[in-house]
Amino acid sequence: MEKKKILIVEDEAKIARFLELELKYEGYEIEIANNGRDGLEKGKSPDVDVIILDLMLPGLSGIEVCRRLRQTSDVPIIMLTAKDDISDKVTGLDIGADDYMTKPFAVEELLARIRVLLKRTVNKTKTDSSIMEIGKLKLSKNNYKVEYDNENIDLTKKEFELLEFLMINKNIVLTREKILDKVWGYDYFGDTNIIDVYIRYLRSKIDQKYNINLIETVRGVGYIIRN
């Protein structure tokens, strides 16, 4: 079985070496970049399966590296940072990161999240041209396009994925825990208020803009979109 390749973009040598040893022990092939520009170049390689990307980097920030990679690549990205603020998490996820971990962290948790991302990549359909519609709202999976009454709605990657999951499960009440597990792709260890943040984003761009009540709150449970 071919080894999966993980790129570690981390300027702290001790952390990079620790991650390298742990991941090699788990059977992964490892490459290291110790600044943002090298990380961007190495991250463009098609043989990289997962990127572990520090937020604070010399040369080019982790946010900018992620933003530029997302212009051409869907490689799974886990962002690492010493900051523990929901605004940093939202920023990282908005520009395309798949996951987010705050230092210090347990290596077992990191390994679990890597496995989830790799499994998600394997299970991801190669081509999905399906279109979902609820009323005047239309979501096209194949080109990440959302429209309301033929007017384009500009959504971030996570906003799109959240809306897609809600539409797939229309008429079903979804708990915050289930949304985190399915949209973010791992068992979330912490506050679920990030879901409420993204629901507010969607409502501001859809419900409030078009004066509709698309996303309903089920008090004490979660959220639902009704057909």
PDB file of C-alpha atoms in Angstrom:
ATOM      1  CA  MET A   1       0.000   0.000   0.000  1.00  0.00           C
ATOM      2  CA  GLU A   2       1.395   3.390  -1.011  1.00  0.00           C
ATOM      3  CA  LYS A   3       2.320   5.681   1.874  1.00  0.00           C
ATOM      4  CA  LYS A   4       0.330   8.860   2.265  1.00  0.00           C
ATOM      5  CA  LYS A   5       2.440  12.002   2.139  1.00  0.00           C
ATOM      6  CA  ILE A   6       2.028  14.766   4.726  1.00  0.00           C
ATOM      7  CA  LEU A   7       3.582  18.202   4.375  1.00  0.00           C
ATOM      8  CA  ILE A   8       4.406  19.950   7.655  1.00  0.00           C
ATOM      9  CA  VAL A   9       4.727  23.726   7.320  1.00  0.00           C
ATOM     10  CA  GLU A  10       6.106  24.826  10.681  1.00  0.00           C
ATOM     11  CA  ASP A  11       8.891  27.280  11.557  1.00  0.00           C
ATOM     12  CA  GLU A  12       9.497  25.970  15.087  1.00  0.00           C
ATOM     13  CA  ALA A  13      12.111  23.272  14.574  1.00  0.00           C
ATOM     14  CA  LYS A  14      11.253  21.295  17.715  1.00  0.00           C
ATOM     15  CA  ILE A  15       7.568  21.081  16.828  1.00  0.00           C
ATOM     16  CA  ALA A  16       8.323  20.168  13.222  1.00  0.00           C
ATOM     17  CA  ARG A  17      10.730  17.433  14.319  1.00  0.00           C
ATOM     18  CA  PHE A  18       8.273  16.079  16.892  1.00  0.00           C
ATOM     19  CA  LEU A  19       5.503  15.873  14.306  1.00  0.00           C
ATOM     20  CA  GLU A  20       7.859  14.308  11.782  1.00  0.00           C
ATOM     21  CA  LEU A  21       8.855  11.515  14.177  1.00  0.00           C
ATOM     22  CA  GLU A  22       5.304  10.805  15.303  1.00  0.00           C
ATOM     23  CA  LEU A  23       3.868  10.752  11.799  1.00  0.00           C
ATOM     24  CA  LYS A  24       6.684   8.646  10.389  1.00  0.00           C
ATOM     25  CA  TYR A  25       6.071   6.169  13.189  1.00  0.00           C
ATOM     26  CA  GLU A  26       2.454   5.954  12.007  1.00  0.00           C
ATOM     27  CA  GLY A  27       3.645   5.089   8.501  1.00  0.00           C
ATOM     28  CA  TYR A  28       3.332   8.426   6.725  1.00  0.00           C
ATOM     29  CA  GLU A  29       5.852   9.925   4.343  1.00  0.00           C
ATOM     30  CA  ILE A  30       6.851  13.366   5.602  1.00  0.00           C
ATOM     31  CA  GLU A  31       8.111  16.564   4.010  1.00  0.00           C
ATOM     32  CA  ILE A  32       8.893  19.737   5.946  1.00  0.00           C
ATOM     33  CA  ALA A  33       8.864  23.422   5.040  1.00  0.00           C
ATOM     34  CA  ASN A  34       9.959  25.963   7.658  1.00  0.00           C
ATOM     35  CA  ASN A  35       8.540  29.116   6.061  1.00  0.00           C
ATOM     36  CA  GLY A  36       5.440  30.169   4.203  1.00  0.00           C
ATOM     37  CA  ARG A  37       6.929  30.516   0.736  1.00  0.00           C
ATOM     38  CA  ASP A  38       8.515  27.068   0.781  1.00  0.00           C
ATOM     39  CA  GLY A  39       5.293  25.671   2.178  1.00  0.00           C
ATOM     40  CA  LEU A  40       3.298  27.188  -0.676  1.00  0.00           C
ATOM     41  CA  GLU A  41       5.602  25.737  -3.326  1.00  0.00           C
ATOM     42  CA  LYS A  42       5.755  22.276  -1.760  1.00  0.00           C
ATOM     43  CA  GLY A  43       2.020  22.324  -1.102  1.00  0.00           C
ATOM     44  CA  LYS A  44       1.329  22.655  -4.819  1.00  0.00           C
ATOM     45  CA  SER A  45       2.784  19.190  -5.437  1.00  0.00           C
ATOM     46  CA  PRO A  46       0.062  16.728  -6.506  1.00  0.00           C
ATOM     47  CA  ASP A  47       1.569  13.942  -4.376  1.00  0.00           C
ATOM     48  CA  VAL A  48       0.855  15.740  -1.067  1.00  0.00           C
ATOM     49  CA  ASP A  49      -2.151  14.150   0.656  1.00  0.00           C
ATOM     50  CA  VAL A  50      -2.493  16.382   3.752  1.00  0.00           C
ATOM     51  CA  ILE A  51      -0.910  19.681   4.833  1.00  0.00           C
ATOM     52  CA  ILE A  52      -0.335  20.599   8.472  1.00  0.00           C
ATOM     53  CA  LEU A  53      -0.002  24.377   8.290  1.00  0.00           C
ATOM     54  CA  ASP A  54       1.084  26.715  11.079  1.00  0.00           C
ATOM     55  CA  LEU A  55      -0.705  30.070  11.178  1.00  0.00           C
ATOM     56  CA  MET A  56       2.282  32.216  12.138  1.00  0.00           C
ATOM     57  CA  LEU A  57       5.069  31.749   9.587  1.00  0.00           C
ATOM     58  CA  PRO A  58       7.959  33.839   8.274  1.00  0.00           C
ATOM     59  CA  GLY A  59       7.851  34.957   4.661  1.00  0.00           C
ATOM     60  CA  LEU A  60       4.175  34.267   4.100  1.00  0.00           C
ATOM     61  CA  SER A  61       1.495  33.734   6.735  1.00  0.00           C
ATOM     62  CA  GLY A  62      -0.374  30.460   7.030  1.00  0.00           C
ATOM     63  CA  ILE A  63      -3.591  32.271   6.118  1.00  0.00           C
ATOM     64  CA  GLU A  64      -2.064  33.530   2.880  1.00  0.00           C
ATOM     65  CA  VAL A  65      -0.537  30.139   2.067  1.00  0.00           C
ATOM     66  CA  CYS A  66      -3.935  28.518   2.507  1.00  0.00           C
ATOM     67  CA  ARG A  67      -5.696  31.180   0.460  1.00  0.00           C
ATOM     68  CA  ARG A  68      -3.288  30.784  -2.448  1.00  0.00           C
ATOM     69  CA  LEU A  69      -3.367  26.982  -2.354  1.00  0.00           C
ATOM     70  CA  ARG A  70      -7.154  27.020  -2.497  1.00  0.00           C
ATOM     71  CA  GLN A  71      -7.034  28.806  -5.837  1.00  0.00           C
ATOM     72  CA  THR A  72      -5.790  25.610  -7.474  1.00  0.00           C
ATOM     73  CA  SER A  73      -5.933  22.753  -4.937  1.00  0.00           C
ATOM     74  CA  ASP A  74      -8.383  20.932  -2.669  1.00  0.00           C
ATOM     75  CA  VAL A  75      -5.664  19.186  -0.648  1.00  0.00           C
ATOM     76  CA  PRO A  76      -6.855  18.758   2.980  1.00  0.00           C
ATOM     77  CA  ILE A  77      -5.340  21.413   5.270  1.00  0.00           C
ATOM     78  CA  ILE A  78      -5.124  21.352   9.059  1.00  0.00           C
ATOM     79  CA  MET A  79      -4.141  24.729  10.512  1.00  0.00           C
ATOM     80  CA  LEU A  80      -2.098  24.967  13.722  1.00  0.00           C
ATOM     81  CA  THR A  81      -1.794  28.036  15.892  1.00  0.00           C
ATOM     82  CA  ALA A  82      -0.984  29.135  19.410  1.00  0.00           C
ATOM     83  CA  LYS A  83      -3.987  31.459  19.294  1.00  0.00           C
ATOM     84  CA  ASP A  84      -7.245  30.274  20.832  1.00  0.00           C
ATOM     85  CA  ASP A  85      -9.825  32.680  19.499  1.00  0.00           C
ATOM     86  CA  ILE A  86     -12.929  31.877  17.497  1.00  0.00           C
ATOM     87  CA  SER A  87     -12.167  34.694  15.029  1.00  0.00           C
ATOM     88  CA  ASP A  88      -8.921  32.930  14.051  1.00  0.00           C
ATOM     89  CA  LYS A  89     -10.810  29.674  13.574  1.00  0.00           C
ATOM     90  CA  VAL A  90     -13.443  31.342  11.425  1.00  0.00           C
ATOM     91  CA  THR A  91     -10.792  33.092   9.318  1.00  0.00           C
ATOM     92  CA  GLY A  92      -8.891  29.867   8.735  1.00  0.00           C
ATOM     93  CA  LEU A  93     -11.991  27.909   7.816  1.00  0.00           C
ATOM     94  CA  ASP A  94     -13.366  30.701   5.651  1.00  0.00           C
ATOM     95  CA  ILE A  95     -10.311  30.747   3.416  1.00  0.00           C
ATOM     96  CA  GLY A  96     -10.440  27.000   2.928  1.00  0.00           C
ATOM     97  CA  ALA A  97      -8.812  25.135   5.808  1.00  0.00           C
ATOM     98  CA  ASP A  98     -10.503  21.821   6.539  1.00  0.00           C
ATOM     99  CA  ASP A  99      -9.616  21.650  10.212  1.00  0.00           C
ATOM    100  CA  TYR A 100      -8.098  23.714  12.993  1.00  0.00           C
ATOM    101  CA  MET A 101      -6.068  22.793  16.088  1.00  0.00           C
ATOM    102  CA  THR A 102      -4.750  25.021  18.858  1.00  0.00           C
ATOM    103  CA  LYS A 103      -1.329  24.425  20.397  1.00  0.00           C
ATOM    104  CA  PRO A 104      -0.633  22.576  22.569  1.00  0.00           C
ATOM    105  CA  PHE A 105      -2.554  19.553  21.323  1.00  0.00           C
ATOM    106  CA  ALA A 106      -2.544  15.798  21.817  1.00  0.00           C
ATOM    107  CA  VAL A 107      -0.842  14.007  18.943  1.00  0.00           C
ATOM    108  CA  GLU A 108      -3.519  11.280  19.140  1.00  0.00           C
ATOM    109  CA  GLU A 109      -6.153  13.868  18.286  1.00  0.00           C
ATOM    110  CA  LEU A 110      -4.112  15.138  15.353  1.00  0.00           C
ATOM    111  CA  LEU A 111      -3.684  11.582  14.045  1.00  0.00           C
ATOM    112  CA  ALA A 112      -7.444  10.997  14.309  1.00  0.00           C
ATOM    113  CA  ARG A 113      -8.195  14.141  12.337  1.00  0.00           C
ATOM    114  CA  ILE A 114      -5.669  13.212   9.656  1.00  0.00           C
ATOM    115  CA  ARG A 115      -7.345   9.820   9.273  1.00  0.00           C
ATOM    116  CA  VAL A 116     -10.748  11.453   8.912  1.00  0.00           C
ATOM    117  CA  LEU A 117      -9.497  13.834   6.210  1.00  0.00           C
ATOM    118  CA  LEU A 118      -7.822  11.022   4.285  1.00  0.00           C
ATOM    119  CA  LYS A 119     -10.963   8.909   4.491  1.00  0.00           C
ATOM    120  CA  ARG A 120     -13.079  11.826   3.325  1.00  0.00           C
ATOM    121  CA  THR A 121     -10.774  12.337   0.350  1.00  0.00           C
ATOM    122  CA  VAL A 122     -11.035   8.668  -0.633  1.00  0.00           C
ATOM    123  CA  ASN A 123     -14.828   8.699  -0.336  1.00  0.00           C
ATOM    124  CA  LYS A 124     -15.298  11.979  -2.168  1.00  0.00           C
ATOM    125  CA  THR A 125     -17.067  11.482  -5.460  1.00  0.00           C
ATOM    126  CA  LYS A 126     -14.949  12.296  -8.492  1.00  0.00           C
ATOM    127  CA  THR A 127     -17.726  14.080 -10.312  1.00  0.00           C
ATOM    128  CA  ASP A 128     -21.019  15.285  -8.922  1.00  0.00           C
ATOM    129  CA  SER A 129     -23.091  17.446 -11.212  1.00  0.00           C
ATOM    130  CA  SER A 130     -26.271  17.214  -9.139  1.00  0.00           C
ATOM    131  CA  ILE A 131     -28.301  20.324  -8.483  1.00  0.00           C
ATOM    132  CA  MET A 132     -30.484  20.835  -5.410  1.00  0.00           C
ATOM    133  CA  GLU A 133     -33.358  23.288  -5.309  1.00  0.00           C
ATOM    134  CA  ILE A 134     -35.592  24.529  -2.517  1.00  0.00           C
ATOM    135  CA  GLY A 135     -38.011  27.151  -3.743  1.00  0.00           C
ATOM    136  CA  LYS A 136     -35.997  29.783  -5.605  1.00  0.00           C
ATOM    137  CA  LEU A 137     -32.735  28.653  -3.991  1.00  0.00           C
ATOM    138  CA  LYS A 138     -30.497  26.540  -6.217  1.00  0.00           C
ATOM    139  CA  LEU A 139     -27.223  24.843  -5.224  1.00  0.00           C
ATOM    140  CA  SER A 140     -24.955  23.286  -7.840  1.00  0.00           C
ATOM    141  CA  LYS A 141     -22.379  20.875  -6.404  1.00  0.00           C
ATOM    142  CA  ASN A 142     -20.173  20.573  -9.456  1.00  0.00           C
ATOM    143  CA  ASN A 143     -19.176  24.242  -9.578  1.00  0.00           C
ATOM    144  CA  TYR A 144     -19.758  25.437  -5.995  1.00  0.00           C
ATOM    145  CA  LYS A 145     -22.489  27.781  -7.164  1.00  0.00           C
ATOM    146  CA  VAL A 146     -25.496  29.013  -5.194  1.00  0.00           C
ATOM    147  CA  GLU A 147     -28.264  31.191  -6.641  1.00  0.00           C
ATOM    148  CA  TYR A 148     -31.510  32.681  -5.404  1.00  0.00           C
ATOM    149  CA  ASP A 149     -34.000  33.591  -8.124  1.00  0.00           C
ATOM    150  CA  ASN A 150     -31.081  33.381 -10.621  1.00  0.00           C
ATOM    151  CA  GLU A 151     -28.983  35.847  -8.588  1.00  0.00           C
ATOM    152  CA  ASN A 152     -25.570  34.524  -7.554  1.00  0.00           C
ATOM    153  CA  ILE A 153     -24.805  34.237  -3.813  1.00  0.00           C
ATOM    154  CA  ASP A 154     -21.143  34.440  -2.852  1.00  0.00           C
ATOM    155  CA  LEU A 155     -20.400  31.870  -0.122  1.00  0.00           C
ATOM    156  CA  THR A 156     -17.170  30.716   1.483  1.00  0.00           C
ATOM    157  CA  LYS A 157     -16.212  27.042   1.311  1.00  0.00           C
ATOM    158  CA  LYS A 158     -17.572  26.236   4.783  1.00  0.00           C
ATOM    159  CA  GLU A 159     -20.751  28.250   4.228  1.00  0.00           C
ATOM    160  CA  PHE A 160     -21.368  26.292   1.025  1.00  0.00           C
ATOM    161  CA  GLU A 161     -20.732  22.942   2.726  1.00  0.00           C
ATOM    162  CA  LEU A 162     -23.027  23.832   5.621  1.00  0.00           C
ATOM    163  CA  LEU A 163     -25.817  24.930   3.283  1.00  0.00           C
ATOM    164  CA  GLU A 164     -25.344  21.798   1.176  1.00  0.00           C
ATOM    165  CA  PHE A 165     -25.632  19.559   4.239  1.00  0.00           C
ATOM    166  CA  LEU A 166     -28.778  21.348   5.390  1.00  0.00           C
ATOM    167  CA  MET A 167     -30.328  21.028   1.922  1.00  0.00           C
ATOM    168  CA  ILE A 168     -29.414  17.355   1.589  1.00  0.00           C
ATOM    169  CA  ASN A 169     -31.202  16.774   4.894  1.00  0.00           C
ATOM    170  CA  LYS A 170     -34.159  19.053   4.229  1.00  0.00           C
ATOM    171  CA  ASN A 171     -37.113  18.527   6.590  1.00  0.00           C
ATOM    172  CA  ILE A 172     -34.779  16.859   9.123  1.00  0.00           C
ATOM    173  CA  VAL A 173     -33.744  18.630  12.312  1.00  0.00           C
ATOM    174  CA  LEU A 174     -29.944  18.539  12.567  1.00  0.00           C
ATOM    175  CA  THR A 175     -28.184  18.908  15.907  1.00  0.00           C
ATOM    176  CA  ARG A 176     -25.087  21.068  16.196  1.00  0.00           C
ATOM    177  CA  GLU A 177     -23.064  17.967  17.034  1.00  0.00           C
ATOM    178  CA  LYS A 178     -24.168  16.191  13.863  1.00  0.00           C
ATOM    179  CA  ILE A 179     -23.422  19.247  11.734  1.00  0.00           C
ATOM    180  CA  LEU A 180     -19.933  19.498  13.228  1.00  0.00           C
ATOM    181  CA  ASP A 181     -19.274  15.825  12.622  1.00  0.00           C
ATOM    182  CA  LYS A 182     -20.478  15.803   9.022  1.00  0.00           C
ATOM    183  CA  VAL A 183     -19.456  19.253   7.780  1.00  0.00           C
ATOM    184  CA  TRP A 184     -16.228  19.710   9.703  1.00  0.00           C
ATOM    185  CA  GLY A 185     -15.443  16.016   9.502  1.00  0.00           C
ATOM    186  CA  TYR A 186     -14.370  15.157  13.033  1.00  0.00           C
ATOM    187  CA  ASP A 187     -15.657  14.853  16.590  1.00  0.00           C
ATOM    188  CA  TYR A 188     -15.392  18.417  17.838  1.00  0.00           C
ATOM    189  CA  PHE A 189     -13.710  18.842  21.209  1.00  0.00           C
ATOM    190  CA  GLY A 190     -15.113  22.142  22.403  1.00  0.00           C
ATOM    191  CA  ASP A 191     -17.831  24.735  22.071  1.00  0.00           C
ATOM    192  CA  THR A 192     -20.343  24.252  19.268  1.00  0.00           C
ATOM    193  CA  ASN A 193     -20.974  27.991  18.900  1.00  0.00           C
ATOM    194  CA  ILE A 194     -19.019  28.021  15.642  1.00  0.00           C
ATOM    195  CA  ILE A 195     -22.132  26.462  14.070  1.00  0.00           C
ATOM    196  CA  ASP A 196     -24.246  29.396  15.257  1.00  0.00           C
ATOM    197  CA  VAL A 197     -21.684  31.785  13.752  1.00  0.00           C
ATOM    198  CA  TYR A 198     -21.958  30.132  10.337  1.00  0.00           C
ATOM    199  CA  ILE A 199     -25.740  29.935  10.510  1.00  0.00           C
ATOM    200  CA  ARG A 200     -25.741  33.716  11.072  1.00  0.00           C
ATOM    201  CA  TYR A 201     -23.498  34.151   8.025  1.00  0.00           C
ATOM    202  CA  LEU A 202     -25.896  32.126   5.853  1.00  0.00           C
ATOM    203  CA  ARG A 203     -28.939  33.956   7.166  1.00  0.00           C
ATOM    204  CA  SER A 204     -27.376  37.339   6.453  1.00  0.00           C
ATOM    205  CA  LYS A 205     -26.601  36.305   2.874  1.00  0.00           C
ATOM    206  CA  ILE A 206     -29.864  34.482   2.135  1.00  0.00           C
ATOM    207  CA  ASP A 207     -32.726  34.868   4.628  1.00  0.00           C
ATOM    208  CA  GLN A 208     -32.215  38.548   5.445  1.00  0.00           C
ATOM    209  CA  LYS A 209     -31.189  39.600   1.947  1.00  0.00           C
ATOM    210  CA  TYR A 210     -34.187  37.983   0.259  1.00  0.00           C
ATOM    211  CA  ASN A 211     -36.622  38.386   3.146  1.00  0.00           C
ATOM    212  CA  ILE A 212     -37.306  34.656   3.513  1.00  0.00           C
ATOM    213  CA  ASN A 213     -37.234  32.183   6.400  1.00  0.00           C
ATOM    214  CA  LEU A 214     -35.082  29.416   4.950  1.00  0.00           C
ATOM    215  CA  ILE A 215     -33.058  28.225   7.957  1.00  0.00           C
ATOM    216  CA  GLU A 216     -35.187  27.592  11.023  1.00  0.00           C
ATOM    217  CA  THR A 217     -33.954  27.211  14.591  1.00  0.00           C
ATOM    218  CA  VAL A 218     -35.399  24.341  16.606  1.00  0.00           C
ATOM    219  CA  ARG A 219     -34.848  25.578  20.123  1.00  0.00           C
ATOM    220  CA  GLY A 220     -32.699  23.274  22.222  1.00  0.00           C
ATOM    221  CA  VAL A 221     -32.025  20.938  19.291  1.00  0.00           C
ATOM    222  CA  GLY A 222     -30.487  22.503  16.195  1.00  0.00           C
ATOM    223  CA  TYR A 223     -31.445  23.712  12.711  1.00  0.00           C
ATOM    224  CA  ILE A 224     -33.640  22.674   9.799  1.00  0.00           C
ATOM    225  CA  ILE A 225     -34.426  23.708   6.223  1.00  0.00           C
ATOM    226  CA  ARG A 226     -37.977  22.852   5.187  1.00  0.00           C
ATOM    227  CA  ASN A 227     -39.000  22.200   1.630  1.00  0.00           C
TER     228      ASN A 227
END
